[in-house]
XYZ file of C-alpha atoms in Angstrom:
601
model
C 27.552 142.432 72.368
C 26.443 140.295 69.499
C 26.825 136.588 70.226
C 29.039 136.080 67.176
C 31.354 138.842 68.375
C 31.415 137.298 71.854
C 32.508 133.972 70.332
C 35.340 135.659 68.409
C 36.495 137.411 71.610
C 36.509 134.133 73.575
C 38.735 132.596 70.911
C 41.215 135.468 71.144
C 41.487 135.688 74.973
C 43.507 132.418 75.384
C 46.112 133.957 73.087
C 46.489 136.866 75.496
C 46.675 134.490 78.453
C 49.382 132.432 76.759
C 51.377 135.580 76.016
C 51.286 136.659 79.680
C 52.318 133.163 80.793
C 55.236 133.012 78.348
C 56.370 136.528 79.192
C 56.388 135.734 82.910
C 58.301 132.480 82.263
C 60.928 134.325 80.212
C 61.535 136.788 83.032
C 61.715 134.139 85.779
C 63.784 131.548 83.899
C 66.417 134.050 82.832
C 67.778 134.005 86.392
C 71.139 132.278 86.894
C 69.889 129.526 89.202
C 67.726 127.900 86.519
C 70.647 126.726 84.374
C 71.960 127.121 80.848
C 69.226 125.127 79.085
C 66.484 127.253 80.651
C 68.460 130.389 79.763
C 68.689 129.285 76.135
C 64.997 128.286 76.067
C 63.997 131.643 77.564
C 66.120 133.466 74.971
C 64.393 131.543 72.159
C 60.989 132.394 73.673
C 61.971 136.068 73.920
C 62.807 136.067 70.206
C 59.464 134.393 69.500
C 57.615 137.048 71.574
C 59.314 139.783 69.554
C 57.682 138.329 66.447
C 54.366 138.230 68.285
C 54.747 141.853 69.436
C 55.584 142.898 65.882
C 52.319 141.306 64.737
C 50.408 143.136 67.494
C 52.008 146.442 66.459
C 50.922 145.871 62.853
C 47.383 145.054 63.991
C 47.297 148.198 66.127
C 48.415 150.255 63.139
C 45.587 148.752 61.075
C 43.161 149.471 63.945
C 44.162 153.143 64.099
C 43.614 153.410 60.394
C 40.145 151.938 61.075
C 40.879 149.021 58.801
C 40.622 146.283 61.478
C 37.425 144.516 62.432
C 37.093 141.838 65.107
C 36.718 139.252 62.363
C 39.955 140.520 60.820
C 41.647 140.440 64.210
C 40.736 136.749 64.603
C 41.856 136.039 61.041
C 45.333 137.431 61.697
C 45.686 135.890 65.204
C 44.469 132.436 64.306
C 47.831 131.116 62.929
C 49.596 132.205 66.124
C 47.083 130.601 68.509
C 48.224 126.988 68.045
C 51.878 127.888 68.563
C 51.159 129.938 71.680
C 49.042 127.183 73.210
C 51.657 124.529 72.518
C 54.360 126.676 74.130
C 52.159 127.498 77.119
C 51.545 123.753 77.640
C 55.304 123.127 77.719
C 55.866 126.074 80.059
C 53.205 124.936 82.519
C 54.849 121.505 82.783
C 58.337 122.999 83.150
C 57.160 125.373 85.876
C 55.059 122.779 87.707
C 57.911 120.230 87.862
C 60.731 122.776 88.065
C 62.475 121.139 85.125
C 66.046 122.000 84.154
C 68.715 120.660 81.825
C 67.948 117.433 79.987
C 64.389 117.263 81.409
C 63.504 120.444 79.485
C 65.008 119.039 76.283
C 63.148 115.743 76.658
C 59.856 117.554 77.260
C 60.301 119.792 74.208
C 61.203 116.816 72.039
C 58.260 114.700 73.199
C 55.864 117.635 72.636
C 57.259 118.116 69.126
C 56.603 114.436 68.360
C 53.088 114.719 69.803
C 52.335 117.619 67.395
C 53.279 115.597 64.314
C 49.906 116.460 62.713
C 50.522 120.213 62.837
C 53.643 120.917 60.830
C 53.873 124.603 61.826
C 53.678 123.914 65.566
C 55.998 120.920 65.293
C 58.520 123.015 63.391
C 58.354 125.722 66.076
C 58.877 123.206 68.917
C 61.816 121.621 67.065
C 63.331 125.061 66.630
C 62.908 125.696 70.374
C 64.501 122.319 71.132
C 67.500 123.138 68.933
C 67.925 126.539 70.526
C 67.649 125.158 74.062
C 70.034 122.281 73.282
C 72.848 124.531 72.015
C 74.003 125.252 75.557
C 73.792 121.558 76.420
C 75.716 120.537 73.312
C 78.483 122.989 74.159
C 78.935 121.143 77.501
C 78.919 117.835 75.614
C 81.446 119.173 73.112
C 83.979 120.022 75.813
C 83.540 116.589 77.373
C 84.049 114.467 74.258
C 86.733 116.701 72.702
C 88.704 117.709 75.823
C 87.507 115.449 78.629
C 86.392 118.443 80.713
C 83.061 118.796 82.504
C 82.147 122.486 82.219
C 78.780 122.270 83.960
C 78.224 125.183 86.399
C 74.552 124.342 87.035
C 74.849 120.551 87.351
C 72.767 119.872 84.227
C 75.047 117.455 82.367
C 74.164 113.746 82.449
C 77.681 112.751 83.571
C 78.539 113.148 87.249
C 82.066 113.474 88.655
C 82.946 112.085 92.084
C 86.053 114.030 93.072
C 86.461 112.086 96.321
C 87.648 109.046 94.326
C 91.361 109.391 93.575
C 93.449 107.341 91.134
C 95.813 106.334 93.952
C 93.062 104.093 95.352
C 93.585 101.691 92.418
C 96.880 100.504 93.900
C 95.763 100.580 97.554
C 92.153 99.457 97.788
C 91.047 95.956 96.729
C 87.544 97.207 96.005
C 88.588 100.513 94.398
C 85.700 102.182 92.576
C 87.751 104.822 90.761
C 87.430 103.474 87.227
C 83.738 102.614 87.553
C 82.485 105.536 89.624
C 84.835 108.501 89.238
C 82.633 109.440 86.288
C 79.153 107.958 86.041
C 75.859 108.450 84.230
C 72.956 110.219 85.907
C 69.321 109.266 85.408
C 68.408 112.375 83.408
C 69.827 111.680 79.958
C 68.515 113.572 76.897
C 66.470 111.120 74.831
C 68.415 111.890 71.652
C 71.647 110.869 73.439
C 70.296 107.863 75.359
C 71.655 105.251 72.928
C 75.187 106.661 72.933
C 75.423 107.841 76.558
C 77.861 105.034 77.424
C 80.131 105.917 74.496
C 80.089 109.584 75.513
C 80.992 108.685 79.116
C 83.861 106.446 77.985
C 85.272 109.016 75.540
C 85.684 111.649 78.241
C 87.098 109.089 80.698
C 89.814 108.125 78.220
C 90.760 111.758 77.617
C 90.904 112.313 81.376
C 93.353 109.427 81.832
C 95.699 111.025 79.306
C 95.347 114.377 81.042
C 96.229 112.712 84.376
C 99.361 111.365 82.637
C 100.366 114.910 81.711
C 99.283 114.789 78.055
C 97.065 117.627 76.905
C 95.323 115.587 74.227
C 92.431 117.127 72.322
C 90.305 115.471 69.683
C 90.848 117.162 66.293
C 87.823 119.387 65.651
C 86.658 120.588 62.221
C 83.641 122.593 61.124
C 81.787 119.356 60.397
C 82.349 118.064 63.910
C 80.739 120.980 65.740
C 77.870 119.729 67.877
C 75.612 122.727 67.422
C 72.608 120.885 66.018
C 70.979 117.497 66.194
C 68.126 116.012 64.271
C 67.260 113.549 61.572
C 70.678 113.709 59.857
C 72.381 112.109 62.928
C 75.532 114.116 62.268
C 76.096 114.421 66.016
C 76.218 110.621 66.290
C 79.064 110.509 63.790
C 80.908 113.195 65.756
C 80.620 111.235 69.008
C 81.757 108.027 67.295
C 84.776 109.753 65.737
C 85.740 111.314 69.084
C 85.457 107.944 70.838
C 87.626 106.167 68.266
C 90.293 108.851 68.529
C 90.354 108.889 72.349
C 90.290 105.084 72.574
C 93.096 104.678 70.049
C 95.285 107.324 71.669
C 94.917 105.911 75.186
C 95.459 102.326 74.075
C 98.576 103.357 72.158
C 99.856 105.293 75.185
C 99.394 102.405 77.619
C 100.626 99.647 75.295
C 103.594 101.485 73.778
C 104.845 104.192 76.129
C 103.985 102.385 79.373
C 104.573 98.891 77.883
C 101.551 97.141 79.381
C 102.278 93.760 77.800
C 105.907 93.913 78.946
C 104.764 94.654 82.500
C 102.252 91.785 82.425
C 104.964 89.462 81.091
C 107.252 90.526 83.924
C 104.523 89.827 86.491
C 104.069 86.412 84.866
C 107.794 85.703 85.246
C 107.718 86.311 88.994
C 104.203 85.833 90.353
C 103.267 82.945 88.066
C 106.779 81.425 88.316
C 107.421 81.510 84.579
C 111.120 81.990 85.336
C 111.741 80.185 88.606
C 115.526 80.244 88.907
C 115.421 83.290 91.200
C 112.893 81.483 93.419
C 115.133 78.431 93.894
C 117.990 80.659 94.986
C 115.691 82.723 97.209
C 114.204 79.651 98.927
C 117.719 78.410 99.670
C 118.991 81.619 101.249
C 115.714 82.602 102.961
C 114.851 79.154 104.338
C 115.733 80.032 107.940
C 113.624 83.205 107.900
C 110.648 81.557 106.175
C 110.498 78.789 108.803
C 109.658 81.357 111.496
C 106.102 82.172 112.530
C 104.504 84.804 110.307
C 104.497 87.457 113.072
C 108.208 86.936 113.819
C 109.479 87.322 110.258
C 111.535 90.373 109.279
C 110.109 91.635 105.986
C 113.157 93.872 105.534
C 115.472 90.874 105.732
C 113.337 88.932 103.267
C 113.403 91.919 100.909
C 117.190 92.123 101.007
C 117.435 88.374 100.351
C 114.976 88.702 97.467
C 117.022 91.546 95.972
C 120.128 89.389 96.263
C 118.394 86.474 94.524
C 117.165 88.752 91.729
C 120.580 90.321 91.143
C 122.433 86.997 91.008
C 120.083 85.131 88.619
C 118.695 85.631 85.114
C 116.117 88.029 86.584
C 118.818 90.725 86.692
C 118.369 91.187 82.926
C 114.722 92.198 83.420
C 114.453 96.014 83.743
C 111.249 95.585 85.785
C 112.755 93.359 88.500
C 113.245 96.344 90.791
C 109.447 96.743 91.009
C 109.201 93.387 92.781
C 108.701 93.498 96.550
C 107.929 90.873 99.157
C 105.275 90.834 101.848
C 103.999 88.502 104.550
C 100.255 87.977 104.835
C 98.422 87.333 108.099
C 96.508 84.231 107.065
C 96.733 81.192 104.813
C 95.618 81.170 101.172
C 92.328 79.493 102.043
C 91.388 82.112 104.621
C 92.439 84.853 102.224
C 90.133 83.466 99.559
C 87.159 83.349 101.909
C 87.478 87.074 102.591
C 87.221 88.071 98.935
C 83.459 88.335 98.510
C 83.502 89.102 94.783
C 85.097 85.753 93.829
C 82.675 83.145 92.540
C 83.660 80.450 95.043
C 81.743 77.213 94.493
C 80.395 75.073 97.346
C 80.909 77.801 99.913
C 79.377 75.620 102.624
C 82.445 73.386 102.369
C 84.700 76.423 102.559
C 83.648 77.321 106.092
C 85.310 74.283 107.649
C 88.730 74.952 106.135
C 90.947 74.891 109.170
C 93.695 77.414 109.652
C 96.984 75.699 110.577
C 97.689 76.035 114.293
C 101.000 77.793 113.721
C 101.449 79.038 110.184
C 104.960 79.967 109.084
C 106.354 82.230 106.422
C 106.158 79.372 103.944
C 102.338 79.600 104.049
C 102.107 83.397 104.238
C 104.997 84.646 102.076
C 103.964 86.512 98.943
C 105.407 88.765 96.262
C 103.992 92.141 95.341
C 104.595 94.471 92.446
C 104.807 98.262 92.222
C 102.299 99.474 89.632
C 102.199 103.090 88.526
C 99.394 105.108 86.966
C 97.970 104.584 84.311
C 98.831 100.839 84.304
C 96.984 100.600 87.635
C 93.747 100.888 85.628
C 94.440 97.393 84.259
C 96.662 95.950 87.022
C 94.682 97.228 89.998
C 94.952 96.145 93.619
C 92.212 93.582 92.953
C 94.064 92.094 89.971
C 97.345 92.006 91.914
C 95.649 90.244 94.840
C 94.478 87.504 92.464
C 98.016 87.143 91.106
C 99.274 86.833 94.687
C 96.775 84.100 95.548
C 97.995 82.036 92.597
C 101.637 82.751 93.521
C 101.173 81.656 97.140
C 99.587 78.388 96.038
C 102.406 77.720 93.551
C 105.058 78.759 96.089
C 103.779 76.308 98.679
C 103.624 73.526 96.078
C 107.256 74.295 95.199
C 108.143 74.102 98.895
C 106.483 70.671 99.193
C 108.341 69.528 96.071
C 111.705 70.673 97.505
C 111.085 68.849 100.790
C 110.176 65.635 98.977
C 113.246 65.999 96.728
C 115.355 66.220 99.893
C 113.715 63.072 101.204
C 114.330 61.313 97.878
C 118.016 62.269 97.979
C 118.280 60.762 101.440
C 116.810 57.520 100.111
C 119.244 57.552 97.202
C 122.094 58.074 99.649
C 121.412 54.777 101.411
C 120.800 52.729 98.240
C 124.285 51.245 98.578
C 123.123 49.435 101.689
C 121.512 46.083 101.190
C 118.073 47.313 102.191
C 116.096 44.682 100.335
C 113.205 43.556 102.448
C 113.545 46.444 104.901
C 111.313 49.462 105.460
C 113.586 51.666 103.310
C 112.332 50.089 100.088
C 108.733 50.712 101.100
C 109.565 54.253 102.107
C 111.351 54.852 98.797
C 108.249 53.785 96.847
C 106.044 56.071 98.940
C 108.432 58.983 98.429
C 108.351 58.417 94.673
C 104.528 58.357 94.688
C 104.384 61.617 96.600
C 106.897 63.233 94.268
C 104.919 62.129 91.232
C 101.776 63.612 92.784
C 103.282 67.028 93.509
C 105.111 67.131 90.152
C 101.897 66.228 88.347
C 100.024 68.951 90.222
C 102.688 71.548 89.354
C 102.741 70.395 85.726
C 98.955 70.762 85.540
C 99.023 74.233 87.109
C 101.790 75.579 84.893
C 101.425 73.787 81.558
C 97.704 72.998 81.547
C 96.380 76.200 83.133
C 98.707 79.199 83.279
C 100.575 78.900 79.968
C 97.553 78.249 77.668
C 95.507 80.980 79.337
C 98.410 83.429 79.070
C 98.736 82.787 75.317
C 95.005 83.428 74.888
C 95.308 86.666 76.885
C 98.341 87.804 74.871
C 96.481 87.285 71.593
C 93.427 89.156 72.843
C 95.493 92.095 74.098
C 97.046 92.450 70.651
C 93.613 92.846 69.019
C 91.851 94.849 71.768
C 90.249 98.072 70.537
C 89.921 99.917 73.852
C 91.285 99.972 77.377
C 87.970 98.592 78.670
C 88.435 95.543 76.450
C 91.949 95.133 77.855
C 90.590 95.264 81.432
C 87.865 92.766 80.540
C 90.314 90.308 78.948
C 92.784 90.622 81.853
C 90.090 90.087 84.517
C 88.749 87.086 82.587
C 92.271 85.618 82.440
C 92.774 85.977 86.200
C 89.368 84.568 87.120
C 89.848 81.628 84.758
C 93.301 80.892 86.209
C 91.984 81.086 89.785
C 89.179 78.716 88.899
C 91.310 76.188 87.016
C 93.987 76.315 89.730
C 91.239 74.959 92.065
C 91.322 78.074 94.256
C 87.597 78.676 93.735
C 86.679 75.053 94.504
C 86.982 74.673 98.311
C 86.140 70.955 98.355
C 88.972 70.130 95.951
C 91.510 72.552 97.363
C 90.879 71.152 100.827
C 91.818 67.662 99.584
C 94.944 68.965 97.836
C 96.009 70.838 100.979
C 95.554 67.668 103.021
C 97.738 65.714 100.565
C 100.413 68.424 100.675
C 100.300 68.360 104.470
C 100.859 64.576 104.460
C 103.792 65.006 102.069
C 105.399 67.576 104.389
C 104.855 65.397 107.464
C 106.401 62.444 105.687
C 109.375 64.508 104.426
C 109.981 65.799 107.959
C 109.906 62.226 109.329
C 112.130 60.774 106.588
C 115.434 61.437 108.359
C 114.186 59.676 111.502
C 112.805 56.723 109.505
C 115.989 56.218 107.488
C 118.305 56.612 110.483
C 116.395 53.946 112.368
C 116.366 51.662 109.328
C 120.128 52.029 108.917
C 120.759 51.302 112.586
C 119.060 47.901 112.314
C 121.643 46.343 109.932
C 124.423 47.853 112.068
C 123.075 45.943 115.045
C 123.081 42.809 112.862
C 126.731 43.405 112.027
C 127.601 43.621 115.700
C 125.885 40.286 116.258
C 127.356 38.026 113.568
C 129.796 40.130 111.556
C 127.706 40.113 108.353
C 126.153 43.398 107.226
C 122.443 43.419 106.568
C 121.946 39.690 106.816
C 118.452 40.293 108.026
C 118.866 37.566 110.682
C 119.937 38.363 114.201
C 122.149 35.673 115.757
C 122.876 37.508 118.967
C 122.283 35.524 122.086
C 121.109 38.676 123.915
C 117.284 38.471 123.935
C 116.834 42.090 124.994
C 118.886 43.307 121.994
C 116.838 41.130 119.621
C 113.626 42.466 121.112
C 114.891 46.035 120.791
C 115.773 45.627 117.106
C 112.450 43.972 116.275
C 110.513 46.697 118.058
C 112.336 49.460 116.188
C 111.917 47.687 112.852
C 108.218 47.272 113.532
C 107.834 50.959 114.531
C 109.516 52.143 111.336
C 107.405 49.859 109.149
C 104.196 50.859 110.903
C 104.976 54.567 110.466
C 105.639 54.160 106.763
C 102.512 52.029 106.270
C 100.445 54.633 108.121
C 101.718 57.413 105.848
C 101.089 55.203 102.823
C 97.517 54.354 103.853
C 96.609 57.974 104.585
C 98.176 59.264 101.378
C 96.518 56.647 99.169
C 93.152 57.139 100.884
C 93.245 60.901 100.322
C 94.394 60.435 96.738
C 91.624 57.957 95.975
C 89.005 60.176 97.628
C 89.778 62.729 94.923
C 88.506 60.360 92.219
C 84.726 60.673 92.845
C 84.997 64.445 93.403
C 86.896 64.951 90.148
C 84.598 62.589 88.245
C 81.422 64.367 89.372
C 82.871 67.856 88.878
C 84.548 67.247 85.519
C 81.199 67.126 83.676
C 80.510 70.748 84.617
C 84.180 71.777 84.602
C 85.983 70.010 81.685
C 89.429 71.226 82.733
C 89.237 68.930 85.773
C 89.543 65.970 83.390
C 93.176 66.984 82.746
C 93.782 67.248 86.475
C 92.331 63.776 87.058
C 94.531 62.310 84.335
C 97.680 63.794 85.843
C 97.090 63.330 89.567
C 95.200 60.038 89.601
C 97.567 58.695 86.957
C 100.406 59.488 89.339
C 98.602 57.628 92.108
C 98.015 54.539 89.972
C 101.673 54.282 88.925
C 102.742 53.168 92.345
């Protein structure tokens, strides 16, 4: 054969090879196991091959009429060669890597961009990409308009973990339902990469409403059909519109029908002691049960007493009060904090030496809980409720210390009529007042400097939130900020506060003994010389004089010991607060209240 003819033949043979490769790919990829995208791509290739076969039939007709030369054959085949080679390149990569779903779409799109210099080939590859993506976009359409994953071949970029159930939100502290029930896979189509998170969220919101029994569907018009994508970015507008609809509907459902803010306000009333009248009544009637060891307490009895306290106080007007339950934890607040790994606890090394009380009672382990139903459990999850409970237990114990000191103060006031000037009672009265000022200052800081301002910030943010994820973010931020400013994430400080509270309780428990001894001393005086509280013993019995002096000295020493320990602990807070307040400005308020209380004595 002439060399020129040989050269023409060599140019034509790759076209034949590409045809055979494409034809074989179409047959193999039309099988069910290869997925919808490959099916759509194979269908587009089959339509392209029909055009090629029509060209071959026309050439054969010309050949039979003896009007076709080899030069003419090359002339007619030349335009098709570039397209066939580009498609065969794509097919080889798809076959070699066994691509499916979004991987096929990404490959087609990248090849189309690579052929930017050849408009005909680029146009063909874009057409193939559009055809192959139709099946994928139909899956996407159902997800963002109905919240349904209709993905029989596991090609969609959103995965569903059916093992995670919504009930786990109210049972498991580390529930992963909201974060991992639906999640993004690695293979995301490049044209959807920037809005993959929005697409995921849109379907999640629709699913929540479906779980609530609402068959909500995004309004769909002809303009919102996701059948094409390209330079006009119309599909981006469709996704954005679907997201805004789903977000608005879910937020309206949770805030209005399920009254999220009302539920949060109710939790604030009880767990953050916003309305404490029920607690005063409860602590009075449940005192005997709460003084028992935590493993001897009857939770059922506590629950009945709590119900009684709720029904007989202002809490009865709250329609949510029936959701309040009581529970008894197994460890103190400090031990409970150390087990929660996700909390950002500062100076953890100091937290390891926090000693558990030898015999903790219900006063240290009592807590309130709250029944939360779906879908509010998305926002008020087990984790969020646990943080509320930690704050409540700290406040509850502070209230208990305050009540004990108030009882001690009343005992002091009861003996004011006696001429106790110069006796240990005056010193004890001053110490009791100092302790009361400390615990009242601490409670004032916790409630008016921490909880109330942060709640008002949260309430304002919830009013302007645009999505349920924003609501969750604001609520979690509120809880973490309250935990931090209530000192619960600062082990070194909380350890000092617990020590001070322990001293207050020890002193309150000893008050009755101290006062009774102090009162007995003037009585002995009266027996000696007939004058009450003269302060001078005129009895001629040396043993009685010695006895009175010994008791007076013991009482004074006990009070001075309490005073020294309390003042030492209070003053040791000063350097800690001073060094920490530069990094944590809120501690400045705490220093002003607590140390101010200490200086007033």
